[in-house]
Tab-separated table of C-alpha atoms in Angstrom:
chain	number	residue	atom	x	y	z
A	1	LEU	CA	-120.757	60.800	-74.117
A	2	PRO	CA	-117.466	60.203	-72.295
A	3	HIS	CA	-116.830	62.026	-69.041
A	4	LYS	CA	-114.947	65.333	-69.500
A	5	LEU	CA	-115.320	65.281	-73.285
A	6	ASP	CA	-116.196	68.980	-73.111
A	7	GLU	CA	-112.795	69.710	-71.528
A	8	LEU	CA	-110.998	67.696	-74.198
A	9	ILE	CA	-112.814	69.382	-77.078
A	10	GLY	CA	-112.313	72.790	-75.475
A	11	ALA	CA	-108.553	72.221	-75.237
A	12	PHE	CA	-108.125	72.353	-79.023
A	13	PRO	CA	-108.610	75.352	-81.329
A	14	ARG	CA	-110.043	73.133	-84.104
A	15	VAL	CA	-111.760	69.762	-83.917
A	16	VAL	CA	-112.497	67.531	-86.905
A	17	THR	CA	-114.331	64.207	-86.960
A	18	ALA	CA	-113.798	61.524	-89.592
A	19	GLU	CA	-117.037	59.637	-90.097
A	20	LEU	CA	-118.277	56.875	-92.357
A	21	ASN	CA	-121.753	58.432	-92.421
A	22	SER	CA	-123.257	61.856	-93.058
A	23	GLY	CA	-121.753	63.535	-89.989
A	24	HIS	CA	-123.995	62.378	-87.150
A	25	LEU	CA	-121.268	62.605	-84.484
A	26	SER	CA	-120.155	66.094	-85.473
A	27	GLN	CA	-123.779	67.307	-85.453
A	28	MET	CA	-124.280	65.915	-81.961
A	29	LEU	CA	-121.011	67.455	-80.713
A	30	ARG	CA	-121.911	70.843	-82.243
A	31	SER	CA	-125.304	70.903	-80.572
A	32	THR	CA	-124.020	69.617	-77.228
A	33	PHE	CA	-120.883	71.750	-76.842
A	34	LEU	CA	-121.754	74.751	-79.078
A	35	LYS	CA	-118.394	74.534	-80.827
A	36	ASP	CA	-117.645	74.478	-84.541
A	37	ILE	CA	-116.711	70.882	-85.360
A	38	GLY	CA	-115.313	70.086	-88.792
A	39	THR	CA	-116.442	66.936	-90.552
A	40	ILE	CA	-114.806	64.605	-93.018
A	41	SER	CA	-117.488	62.194	-94.121
A	42	GLN	CA	-117.602	59.329	-96.553
A	43	ILE	CA	-120.682	57.309	-97.395
A	44	THR	CA	-119.354	54.599	-99.689
A	45	GLY	CA	-119.545	51.559	-97.423
A	46	GLN	CA	-115.753	51.321	-97.549
A	47	PRO	CA	-113.157	52.401	-94.974
A	48	PHE	CA	-111.170	55.582	-95.468
A	49	LYS	CA	-107.989	55.301	-97.496
A	50	VAL	CA	-105.062	56.726	-95.540
A	51	GLY	CA	-104.024	59.097	-98.329
A	52	ASP	CA	-107.558	60.431	-98.768
A	53	LEU	CA	-107.976	60.975	-95.037
A	54	LYS	CA	-104.583	62.681	-94.758
A	55	ALA	CA	-105.435	65.049	-97.622
A	56	ALA	CA	-108.848	65.864	-96.155
A	57	LEU	CA	-107.380	66.514	-92.691
A	58	THR	CA	-104.633	68.699	-94.136
A	59	GLN	CA	-107.239	70.763	-95.976
A	60	ALA	CA	-109.640	70.922	-93.011
A	61	LEU	CA	-106.927	72.005	-90.582
A	62	GLY	CA	-105.260	74.400	-92.999
A	63	SER	CA	-101.847	72.748	-92.602
């Protein structure tokens, strides 16, 4: 993992990952840093559509 990633993650009240898998990165971050990490995952073999990602982030962050 990148140097000082713990400081970066700790600087934000909420962290969300967008992943084109079943949430492997968020699981690793949760177990490494013991912080609740939100996950937006998609397993379709296609990239995220901007509108879908925006809607999911808005919902996940409560904005």
